[in-house]
mmCIF file of C-alpha atoms and ligand atoms in Angstrom:
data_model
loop_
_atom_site.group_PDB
_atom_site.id
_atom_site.type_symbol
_atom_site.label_atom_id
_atom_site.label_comp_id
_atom_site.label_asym_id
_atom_site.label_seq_id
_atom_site.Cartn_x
_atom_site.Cartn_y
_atom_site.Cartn_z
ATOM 1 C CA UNK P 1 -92.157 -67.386 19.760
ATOM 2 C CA UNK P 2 -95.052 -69.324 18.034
ATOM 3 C CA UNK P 3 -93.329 -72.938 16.497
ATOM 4 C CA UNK P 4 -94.703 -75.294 14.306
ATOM 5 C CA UNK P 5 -92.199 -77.926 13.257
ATOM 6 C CA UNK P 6 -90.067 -77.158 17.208
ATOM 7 C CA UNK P 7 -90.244 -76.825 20.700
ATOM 8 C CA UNK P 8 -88.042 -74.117 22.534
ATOM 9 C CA UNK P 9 -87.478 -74.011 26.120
ATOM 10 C CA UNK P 10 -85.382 -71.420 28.573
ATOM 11 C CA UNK P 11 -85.288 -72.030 31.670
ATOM 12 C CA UNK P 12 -82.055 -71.815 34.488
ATOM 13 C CA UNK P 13 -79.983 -70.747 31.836
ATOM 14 C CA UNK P 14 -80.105 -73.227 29.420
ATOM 15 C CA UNK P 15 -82.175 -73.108 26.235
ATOM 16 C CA UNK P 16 -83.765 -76.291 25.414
ATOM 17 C CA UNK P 17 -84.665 -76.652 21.430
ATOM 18 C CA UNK P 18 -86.631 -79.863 20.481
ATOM 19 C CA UNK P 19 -87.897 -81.225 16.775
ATOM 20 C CA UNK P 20 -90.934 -81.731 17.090
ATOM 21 C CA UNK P 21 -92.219 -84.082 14.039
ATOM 22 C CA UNK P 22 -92.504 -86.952 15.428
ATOM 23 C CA UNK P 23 -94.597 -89.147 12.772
ATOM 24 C CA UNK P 24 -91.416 -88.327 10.311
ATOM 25 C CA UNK P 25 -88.874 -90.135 13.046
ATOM 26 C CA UNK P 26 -88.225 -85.856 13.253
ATOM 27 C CA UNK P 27 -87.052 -85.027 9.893
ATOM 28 C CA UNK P 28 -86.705 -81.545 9.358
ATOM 29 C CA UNK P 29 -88.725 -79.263 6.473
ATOM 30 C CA UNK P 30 -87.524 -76.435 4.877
ATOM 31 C CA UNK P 31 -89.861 -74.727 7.935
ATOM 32 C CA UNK P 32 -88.131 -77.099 10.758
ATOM 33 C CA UNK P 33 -84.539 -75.033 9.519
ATOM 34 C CA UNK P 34 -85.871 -71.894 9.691
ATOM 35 C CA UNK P 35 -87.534 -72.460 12.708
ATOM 36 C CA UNK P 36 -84.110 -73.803 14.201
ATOM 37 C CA UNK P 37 -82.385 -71.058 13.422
ATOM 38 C CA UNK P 38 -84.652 -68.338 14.612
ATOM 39 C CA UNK P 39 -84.160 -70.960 18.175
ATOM 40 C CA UNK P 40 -80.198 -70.765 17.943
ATOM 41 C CA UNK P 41 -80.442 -67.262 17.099
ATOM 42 C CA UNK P 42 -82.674 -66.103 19.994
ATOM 43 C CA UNK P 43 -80.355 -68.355 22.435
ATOM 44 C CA UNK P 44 -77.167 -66.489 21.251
ATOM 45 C CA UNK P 45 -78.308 -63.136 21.788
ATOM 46 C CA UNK P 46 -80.190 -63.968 25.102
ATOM 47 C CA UNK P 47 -77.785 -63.111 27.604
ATOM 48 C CA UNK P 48 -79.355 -65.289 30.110
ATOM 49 C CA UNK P 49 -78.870 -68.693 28.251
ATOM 50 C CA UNK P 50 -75.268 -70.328 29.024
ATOM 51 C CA UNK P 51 -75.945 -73.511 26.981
ATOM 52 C CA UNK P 52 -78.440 -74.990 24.385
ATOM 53 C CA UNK P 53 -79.515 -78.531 24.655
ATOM 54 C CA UNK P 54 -80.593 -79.816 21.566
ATOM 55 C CA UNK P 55 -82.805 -83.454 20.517
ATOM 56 C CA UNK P 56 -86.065 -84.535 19.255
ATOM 57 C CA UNK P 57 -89.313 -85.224 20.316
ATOM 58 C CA UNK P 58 -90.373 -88.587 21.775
ATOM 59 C CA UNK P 59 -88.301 -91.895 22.407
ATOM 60 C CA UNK P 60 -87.865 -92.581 18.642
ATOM 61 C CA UNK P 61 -85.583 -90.759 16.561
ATOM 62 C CA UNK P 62 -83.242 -87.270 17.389
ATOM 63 C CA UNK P 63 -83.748 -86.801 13.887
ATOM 64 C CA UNK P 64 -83.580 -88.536 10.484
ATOM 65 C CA UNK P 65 -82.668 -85.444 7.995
ATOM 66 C CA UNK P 66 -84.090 -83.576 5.198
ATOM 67 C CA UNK P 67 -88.084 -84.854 4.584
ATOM 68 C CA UNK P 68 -87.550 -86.923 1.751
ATOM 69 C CA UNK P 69 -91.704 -86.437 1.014
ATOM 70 C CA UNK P 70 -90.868 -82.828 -0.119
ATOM 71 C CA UNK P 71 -87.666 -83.772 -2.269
ATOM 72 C CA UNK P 72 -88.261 -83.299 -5.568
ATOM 73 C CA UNK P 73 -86.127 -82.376 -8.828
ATOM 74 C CA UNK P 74 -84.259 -79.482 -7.975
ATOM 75 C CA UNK P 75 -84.336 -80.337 -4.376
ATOM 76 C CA UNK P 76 -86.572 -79.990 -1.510
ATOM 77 C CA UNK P 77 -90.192 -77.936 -1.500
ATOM 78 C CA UNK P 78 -90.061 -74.615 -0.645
ATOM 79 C CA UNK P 79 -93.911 -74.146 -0.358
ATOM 80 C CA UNK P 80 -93.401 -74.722 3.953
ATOM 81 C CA UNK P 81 -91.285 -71.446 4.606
ATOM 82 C CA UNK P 82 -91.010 -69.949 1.097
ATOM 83 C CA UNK P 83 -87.687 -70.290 -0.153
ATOM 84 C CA UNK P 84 -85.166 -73.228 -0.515
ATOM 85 C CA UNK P 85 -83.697 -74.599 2.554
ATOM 86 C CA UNK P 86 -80.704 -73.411 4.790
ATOM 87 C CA UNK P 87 -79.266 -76.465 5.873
ATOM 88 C CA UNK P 88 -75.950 -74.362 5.695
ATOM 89 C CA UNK P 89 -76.799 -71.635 7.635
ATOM 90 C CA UNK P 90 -78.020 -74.057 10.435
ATOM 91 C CA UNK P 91 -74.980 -75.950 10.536
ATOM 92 C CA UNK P 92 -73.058 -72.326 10.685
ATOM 93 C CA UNK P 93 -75.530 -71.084 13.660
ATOM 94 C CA UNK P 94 -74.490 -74.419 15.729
ATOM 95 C CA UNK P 95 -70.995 -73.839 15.478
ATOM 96 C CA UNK P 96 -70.688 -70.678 15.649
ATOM 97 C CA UNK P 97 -73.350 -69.449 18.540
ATOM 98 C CA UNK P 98 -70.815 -68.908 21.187
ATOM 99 C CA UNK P 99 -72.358 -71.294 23.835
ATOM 100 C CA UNK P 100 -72.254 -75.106 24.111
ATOM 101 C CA UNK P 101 -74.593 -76.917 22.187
ATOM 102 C CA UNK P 102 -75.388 -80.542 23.776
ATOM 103 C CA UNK P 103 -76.898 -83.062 21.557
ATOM 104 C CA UNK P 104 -78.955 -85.504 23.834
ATOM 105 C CA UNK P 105 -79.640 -87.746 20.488
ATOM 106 C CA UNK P 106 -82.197 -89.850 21.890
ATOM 107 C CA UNK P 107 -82.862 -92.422 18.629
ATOM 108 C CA UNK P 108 -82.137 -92.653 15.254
ATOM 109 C CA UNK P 109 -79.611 -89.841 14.408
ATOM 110 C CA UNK P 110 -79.332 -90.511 10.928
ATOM 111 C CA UNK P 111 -78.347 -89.151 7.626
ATOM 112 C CA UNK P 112 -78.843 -85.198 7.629
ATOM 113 C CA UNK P 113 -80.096 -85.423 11.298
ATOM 114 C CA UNK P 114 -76.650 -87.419 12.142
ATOM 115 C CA UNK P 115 -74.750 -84.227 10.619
ATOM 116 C CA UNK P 116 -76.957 -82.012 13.099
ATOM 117 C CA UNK P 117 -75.589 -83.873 15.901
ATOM 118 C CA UNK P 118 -71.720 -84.470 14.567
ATOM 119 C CA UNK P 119 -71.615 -80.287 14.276
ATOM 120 C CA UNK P 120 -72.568 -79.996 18.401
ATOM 121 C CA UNK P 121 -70.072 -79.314 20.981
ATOM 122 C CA UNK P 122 -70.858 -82.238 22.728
ATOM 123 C CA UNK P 123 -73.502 -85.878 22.106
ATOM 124 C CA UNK P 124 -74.827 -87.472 24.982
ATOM 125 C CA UNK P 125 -76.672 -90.761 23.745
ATOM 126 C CA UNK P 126 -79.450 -92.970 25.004
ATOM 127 C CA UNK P 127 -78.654 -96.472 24.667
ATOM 128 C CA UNK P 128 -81.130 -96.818 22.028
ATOM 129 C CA UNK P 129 -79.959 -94.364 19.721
ATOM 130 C CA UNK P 130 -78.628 -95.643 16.293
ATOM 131 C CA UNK P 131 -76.659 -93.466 13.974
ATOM 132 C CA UNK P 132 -76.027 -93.294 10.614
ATOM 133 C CA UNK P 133 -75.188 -91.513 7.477
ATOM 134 C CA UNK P 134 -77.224 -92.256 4.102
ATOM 135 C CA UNK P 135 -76.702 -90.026 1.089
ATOM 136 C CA UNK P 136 -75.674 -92.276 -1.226
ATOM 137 C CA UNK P 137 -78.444 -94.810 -0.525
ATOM 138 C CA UNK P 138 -81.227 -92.114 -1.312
ATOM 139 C CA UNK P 139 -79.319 -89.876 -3.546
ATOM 140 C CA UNK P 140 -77.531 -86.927 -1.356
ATOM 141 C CA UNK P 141 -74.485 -86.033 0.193
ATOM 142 C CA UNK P 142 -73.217 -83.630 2.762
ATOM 143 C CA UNK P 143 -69.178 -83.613 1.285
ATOM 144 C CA UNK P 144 -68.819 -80.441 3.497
ATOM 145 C CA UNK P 145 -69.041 -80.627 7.588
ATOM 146 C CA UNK P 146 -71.033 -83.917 7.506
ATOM 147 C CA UNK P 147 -68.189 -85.380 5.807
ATOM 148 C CA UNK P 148 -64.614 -83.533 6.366
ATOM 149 C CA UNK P 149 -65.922 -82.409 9.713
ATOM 150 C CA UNK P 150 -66.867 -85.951 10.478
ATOM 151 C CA UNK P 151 -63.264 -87.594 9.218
ATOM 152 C CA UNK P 152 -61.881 -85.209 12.263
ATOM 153 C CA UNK P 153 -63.798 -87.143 14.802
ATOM 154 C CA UNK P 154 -63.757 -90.682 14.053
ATOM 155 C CA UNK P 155 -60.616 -91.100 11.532
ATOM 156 C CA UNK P 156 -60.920 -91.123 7.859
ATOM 157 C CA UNK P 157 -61.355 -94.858 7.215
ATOM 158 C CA UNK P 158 -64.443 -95.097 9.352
ATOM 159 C CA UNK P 159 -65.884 -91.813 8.470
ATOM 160 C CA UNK P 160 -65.250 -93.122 5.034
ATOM 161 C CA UNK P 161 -66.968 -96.061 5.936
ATOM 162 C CA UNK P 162 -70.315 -94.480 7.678
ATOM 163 C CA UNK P 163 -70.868 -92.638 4.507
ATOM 164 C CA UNK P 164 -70.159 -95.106 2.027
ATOM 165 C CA UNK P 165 -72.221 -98.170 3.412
ATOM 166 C CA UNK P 166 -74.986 -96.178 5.112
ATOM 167 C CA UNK P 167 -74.685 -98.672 7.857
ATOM 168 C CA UNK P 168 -76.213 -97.821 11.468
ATOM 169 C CA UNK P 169 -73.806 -98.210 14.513
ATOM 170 C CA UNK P 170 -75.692 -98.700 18.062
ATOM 171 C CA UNK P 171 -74.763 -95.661 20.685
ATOM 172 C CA UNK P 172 -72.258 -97.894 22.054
ATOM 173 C CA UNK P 173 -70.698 -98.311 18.918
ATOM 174 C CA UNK P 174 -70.643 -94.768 18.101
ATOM 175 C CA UNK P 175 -69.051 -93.613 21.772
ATOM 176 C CA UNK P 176 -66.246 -96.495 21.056
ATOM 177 C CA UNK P 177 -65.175 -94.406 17.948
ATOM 178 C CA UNK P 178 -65.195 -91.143 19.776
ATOM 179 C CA UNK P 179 -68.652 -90.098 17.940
ATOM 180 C CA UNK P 180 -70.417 -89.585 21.689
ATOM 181 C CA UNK P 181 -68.993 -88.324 24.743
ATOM 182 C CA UNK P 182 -71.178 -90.849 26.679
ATOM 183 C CA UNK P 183 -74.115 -93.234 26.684
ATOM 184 C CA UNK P 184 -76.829 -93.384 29.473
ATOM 185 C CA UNK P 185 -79.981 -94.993 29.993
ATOM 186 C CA UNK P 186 -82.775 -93.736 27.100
ATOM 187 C CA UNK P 187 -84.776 -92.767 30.543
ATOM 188 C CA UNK P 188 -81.998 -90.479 32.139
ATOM 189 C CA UNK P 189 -81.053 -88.888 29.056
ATOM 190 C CA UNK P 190 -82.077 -85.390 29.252
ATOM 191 C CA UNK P 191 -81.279 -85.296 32.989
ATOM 192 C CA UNK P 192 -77.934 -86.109 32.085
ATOM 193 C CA UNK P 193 -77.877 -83.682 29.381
ATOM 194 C CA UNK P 194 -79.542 -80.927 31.934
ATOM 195 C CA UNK P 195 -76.505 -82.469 34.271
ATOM 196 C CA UNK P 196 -73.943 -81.680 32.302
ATOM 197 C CA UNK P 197 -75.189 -78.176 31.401
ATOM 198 C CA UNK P 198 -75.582 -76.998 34.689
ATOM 199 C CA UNK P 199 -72.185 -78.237 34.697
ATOM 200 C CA UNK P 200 -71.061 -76.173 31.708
ATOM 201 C CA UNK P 201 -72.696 -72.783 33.572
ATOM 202 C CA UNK P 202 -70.404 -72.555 37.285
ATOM 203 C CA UNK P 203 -67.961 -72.071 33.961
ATOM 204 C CA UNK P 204 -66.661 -68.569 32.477
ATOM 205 C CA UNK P 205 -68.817 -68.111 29.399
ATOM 206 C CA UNK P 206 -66.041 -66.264 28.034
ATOM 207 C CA UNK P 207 -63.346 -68.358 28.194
ATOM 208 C CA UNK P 208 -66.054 -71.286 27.131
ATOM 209 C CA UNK P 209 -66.431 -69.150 24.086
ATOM 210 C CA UNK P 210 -63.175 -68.701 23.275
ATOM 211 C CA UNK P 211 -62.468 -72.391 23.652
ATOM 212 C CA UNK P 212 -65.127 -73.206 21.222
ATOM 213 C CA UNK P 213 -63.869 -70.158 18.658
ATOM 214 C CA UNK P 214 -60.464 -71.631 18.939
ATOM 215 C CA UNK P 215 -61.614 -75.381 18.277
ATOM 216 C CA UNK P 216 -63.315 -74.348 15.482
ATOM 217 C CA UNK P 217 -60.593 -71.887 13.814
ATOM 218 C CA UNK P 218 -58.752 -74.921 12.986
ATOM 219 C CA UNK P 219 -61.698 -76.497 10.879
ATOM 220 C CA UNK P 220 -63.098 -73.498 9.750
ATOM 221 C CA UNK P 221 -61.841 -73.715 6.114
ATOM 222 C CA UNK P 222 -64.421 -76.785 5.977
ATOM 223 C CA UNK P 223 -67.056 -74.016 5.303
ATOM 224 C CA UNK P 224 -65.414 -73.313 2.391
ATOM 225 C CA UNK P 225 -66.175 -76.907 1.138
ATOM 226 C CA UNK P 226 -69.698 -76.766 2.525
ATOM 227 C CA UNK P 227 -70.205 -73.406 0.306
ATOM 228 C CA UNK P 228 -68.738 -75.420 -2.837
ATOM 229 C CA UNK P 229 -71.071 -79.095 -1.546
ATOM 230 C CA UNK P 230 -74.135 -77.312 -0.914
ATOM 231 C CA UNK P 231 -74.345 -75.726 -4.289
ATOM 232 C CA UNK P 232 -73.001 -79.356 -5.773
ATOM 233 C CA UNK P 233 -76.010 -80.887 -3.918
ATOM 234 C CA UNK P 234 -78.092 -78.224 -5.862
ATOM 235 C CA UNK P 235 -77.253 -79.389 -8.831
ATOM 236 C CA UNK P 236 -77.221 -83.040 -7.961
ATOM 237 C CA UNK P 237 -80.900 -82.689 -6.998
ATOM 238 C CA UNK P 238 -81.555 -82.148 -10.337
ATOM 239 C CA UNK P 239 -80.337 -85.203 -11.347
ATOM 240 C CA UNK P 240 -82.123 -88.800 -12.436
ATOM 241 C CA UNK P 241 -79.453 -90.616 -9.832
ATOM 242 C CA UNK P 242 -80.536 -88.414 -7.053
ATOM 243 C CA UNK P 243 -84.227 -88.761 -7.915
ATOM 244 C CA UNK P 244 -83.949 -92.803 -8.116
ATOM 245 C CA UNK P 245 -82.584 -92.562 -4.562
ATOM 246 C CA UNK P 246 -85.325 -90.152 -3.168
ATOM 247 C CA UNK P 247 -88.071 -92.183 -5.304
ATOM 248 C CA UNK P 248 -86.750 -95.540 -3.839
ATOM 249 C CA UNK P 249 -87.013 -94.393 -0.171
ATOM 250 C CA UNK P 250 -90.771 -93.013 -0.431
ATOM 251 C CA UNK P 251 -92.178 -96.064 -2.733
ATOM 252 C CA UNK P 252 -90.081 -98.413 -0.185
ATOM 253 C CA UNK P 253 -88.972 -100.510 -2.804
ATOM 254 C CA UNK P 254 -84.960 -101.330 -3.495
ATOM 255 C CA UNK P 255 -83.306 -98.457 -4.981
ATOM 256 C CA UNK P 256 -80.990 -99.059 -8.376
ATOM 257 C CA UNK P 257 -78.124 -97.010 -9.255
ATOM 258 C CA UNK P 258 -76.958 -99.530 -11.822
ATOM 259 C CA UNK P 259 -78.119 -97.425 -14.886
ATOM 260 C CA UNK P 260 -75.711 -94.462 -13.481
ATOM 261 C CA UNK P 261 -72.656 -95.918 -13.434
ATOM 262 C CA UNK P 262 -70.099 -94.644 -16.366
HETATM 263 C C1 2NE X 301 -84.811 -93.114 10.415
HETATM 264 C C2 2NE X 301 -85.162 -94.509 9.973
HETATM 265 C C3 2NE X 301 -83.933 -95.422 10.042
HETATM 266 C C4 2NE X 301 -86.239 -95.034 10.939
HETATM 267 O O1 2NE X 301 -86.660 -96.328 10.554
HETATM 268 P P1 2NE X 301 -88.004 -96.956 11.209
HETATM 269 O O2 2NE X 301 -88.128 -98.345 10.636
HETATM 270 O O3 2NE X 301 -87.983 -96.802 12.690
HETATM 271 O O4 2NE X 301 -89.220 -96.032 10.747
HETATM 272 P P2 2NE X 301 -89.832 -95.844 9.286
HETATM 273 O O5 2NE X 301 -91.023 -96.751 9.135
HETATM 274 O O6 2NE X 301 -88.804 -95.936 8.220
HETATM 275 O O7 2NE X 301 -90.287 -94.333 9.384
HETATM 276 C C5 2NE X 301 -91.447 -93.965 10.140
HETATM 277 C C6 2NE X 301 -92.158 -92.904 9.366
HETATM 278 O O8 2NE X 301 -91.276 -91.789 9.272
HETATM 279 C C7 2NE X 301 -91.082 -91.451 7.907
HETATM 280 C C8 2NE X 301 -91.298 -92.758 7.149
HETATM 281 O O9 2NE X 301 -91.604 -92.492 5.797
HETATM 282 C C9 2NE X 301 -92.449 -93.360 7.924
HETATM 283 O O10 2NE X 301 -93.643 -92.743 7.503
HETATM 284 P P3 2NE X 301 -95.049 -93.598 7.460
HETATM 285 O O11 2NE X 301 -94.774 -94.832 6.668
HETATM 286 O O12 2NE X 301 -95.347 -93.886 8.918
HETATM 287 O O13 2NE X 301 -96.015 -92.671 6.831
HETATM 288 N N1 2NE X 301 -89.739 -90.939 7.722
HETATM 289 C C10 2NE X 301 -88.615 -91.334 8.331
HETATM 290 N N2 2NE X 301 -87.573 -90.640 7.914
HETATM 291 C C11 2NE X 301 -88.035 -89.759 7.017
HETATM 292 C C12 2NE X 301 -87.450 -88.748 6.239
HETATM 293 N N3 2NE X 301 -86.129 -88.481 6.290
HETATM 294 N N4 2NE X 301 -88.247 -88.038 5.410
HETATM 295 C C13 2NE X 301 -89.565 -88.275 5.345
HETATM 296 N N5 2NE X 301 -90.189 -89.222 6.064
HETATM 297 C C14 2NE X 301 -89.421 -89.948 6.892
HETATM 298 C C15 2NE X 301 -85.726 -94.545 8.543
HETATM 299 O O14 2NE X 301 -86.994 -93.941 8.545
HETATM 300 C C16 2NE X 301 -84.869 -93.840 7.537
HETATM 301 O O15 2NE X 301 -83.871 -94.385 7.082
HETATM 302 N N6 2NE X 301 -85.265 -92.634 7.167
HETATM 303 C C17 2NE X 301 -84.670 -91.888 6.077
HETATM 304 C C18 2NE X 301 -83.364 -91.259 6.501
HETATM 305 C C19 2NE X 301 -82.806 -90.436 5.357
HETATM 306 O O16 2NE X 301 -82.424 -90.991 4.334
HETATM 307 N N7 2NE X 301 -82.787 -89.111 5.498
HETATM 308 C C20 2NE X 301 -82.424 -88.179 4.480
HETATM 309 C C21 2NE X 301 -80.934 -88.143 4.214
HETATM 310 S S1 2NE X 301 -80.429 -86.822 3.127
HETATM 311 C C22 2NE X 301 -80.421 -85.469 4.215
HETATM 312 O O17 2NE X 301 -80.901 -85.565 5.303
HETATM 313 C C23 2NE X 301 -79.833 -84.183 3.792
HETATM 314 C C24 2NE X 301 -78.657 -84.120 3.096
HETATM 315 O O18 2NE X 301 -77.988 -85.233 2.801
HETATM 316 C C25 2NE X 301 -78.150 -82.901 2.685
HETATM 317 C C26 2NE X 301 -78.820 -81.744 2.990
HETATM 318 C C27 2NE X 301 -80.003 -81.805 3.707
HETATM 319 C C28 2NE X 301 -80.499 -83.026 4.105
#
């Protein structure tokens, strides 16, 4: 499949699927989420493919969320892939594709991109990884899975935290509140993650699917929320708040809510 924003991998059953933007620290474009999900999709119907590993390109960043250059009012440009992104439906595709996703987060994971990494079956983590939420620094919010979802893993008060101070935690940080299954050297980390997936496939796919169906049957109202957040963020986007934060972050100059506080 031709990719512009992605890489995409199979080999020995395992499906490899890399962001590939680089000189963004791999934030995705409307065209990066459409390109993802064509990825997930083609892994979940290819019968060969037991598990999807999933990171970014380069020693820098796994990714840092939505590309704040094509945020506007209204939300983000649509001129990449022609219609207004699906972060939803790529969240949906990674929990739902009934194989296990590995995130081998390899640098920053932050804000959107931390999200991407929080909705994977499992995160391996180089040592040099930082992650991070930061909505309400530069006017967003993910108040479905990257929030509720998130609260399940680490605990209310810290998920609570994350998104309230936009603060980044260092990959041993993030394993010590149960955010990472385990952190390795940045040079070993995909053969860890390969190690682990090879792993995954001497397992029955079916009862690895059911396991993951089941997991997720207890959070699956959350998508509920997400339906009701996404089309809040909608709106929001619209907004002079969110456009201060956006604005802020691309003229690198301090951001000030002050005016928007009633
Ligand atoms: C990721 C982070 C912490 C990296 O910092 P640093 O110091 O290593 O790199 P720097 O200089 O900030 O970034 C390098 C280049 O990448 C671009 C920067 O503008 C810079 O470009 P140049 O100056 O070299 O031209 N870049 C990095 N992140 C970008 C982004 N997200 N969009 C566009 N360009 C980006 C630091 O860069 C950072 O904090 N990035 C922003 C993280 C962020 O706020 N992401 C969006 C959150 S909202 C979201 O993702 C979202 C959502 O909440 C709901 C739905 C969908 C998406």
């Amino acid at each position: 499949m031709p990719f512009q924003d992605i890489l995409y991998d199979k080999k020995d059953g395992i499906a490899t699927i890399t962001i590939n933007r680089e000189d963004v620290r791999n934030a995705f474009r409307t065209l990066t989420v459409d390109e993802l999900i064509a990825a997930f999709k083609d892994a979940w119907w290819d019968h060969s493919i037991g598990v999807v590993i999933f990171t970014g390109a380069g020693d820098k960043a796994f990714c840092a969320g939505g590309d704040q250059s094509e945020r506007g009012r209204g939300g983000y440009d649509t001129s990449s892939a022609g219609h207004e992104m699906d972060v939803e439906t790529l969240h949906n595709i990674i929990r739902n594709i009934p194989k296990p996703v590995i995130a081998a987060v390899n640098g920053f994971a932050i804000g959107g991109g931390h999200v991407l990494h929080v909705l994977c079956d499992i995160t391996l983590a180089a040592d040099t990884a930082r992650f991070g939420q930061t909505g309400p620094r530069v006017g967003s919010f993910d108040a479905g899975y990257g929030s509720a979802y998130l609260a399940r893993i680490v605990g209310e008060k810290k998920a609570r935290e994350i998104w309230y101070f936009c603060r980044q935690y260092t990959a041993d940080e993030a394993a010590q509140m149960g955010l990472v299954n385990k952190v390795v050297p940045a040079a070993t980390l995909m053969d860890e993650a390969r190690s682990w997936a090879h792993e995954l496939l001497q397992k029955s796919p079916t009862a690895l699917k059911f396991l993951k169906y089941s997991f997720n049957a207890d959070s699956a109202h959350i998508g509920g929320i997400s339906n009701m957040a996404m089309g809040a963020l909608e709106l929001y986007y619209q907004t002079d708040e969110a456009l201060e934060g956006v604005n802020a972050f691309m003229e690198r100059r301090p951001v000030d809510f002050s005016k928007f506080r009633k």
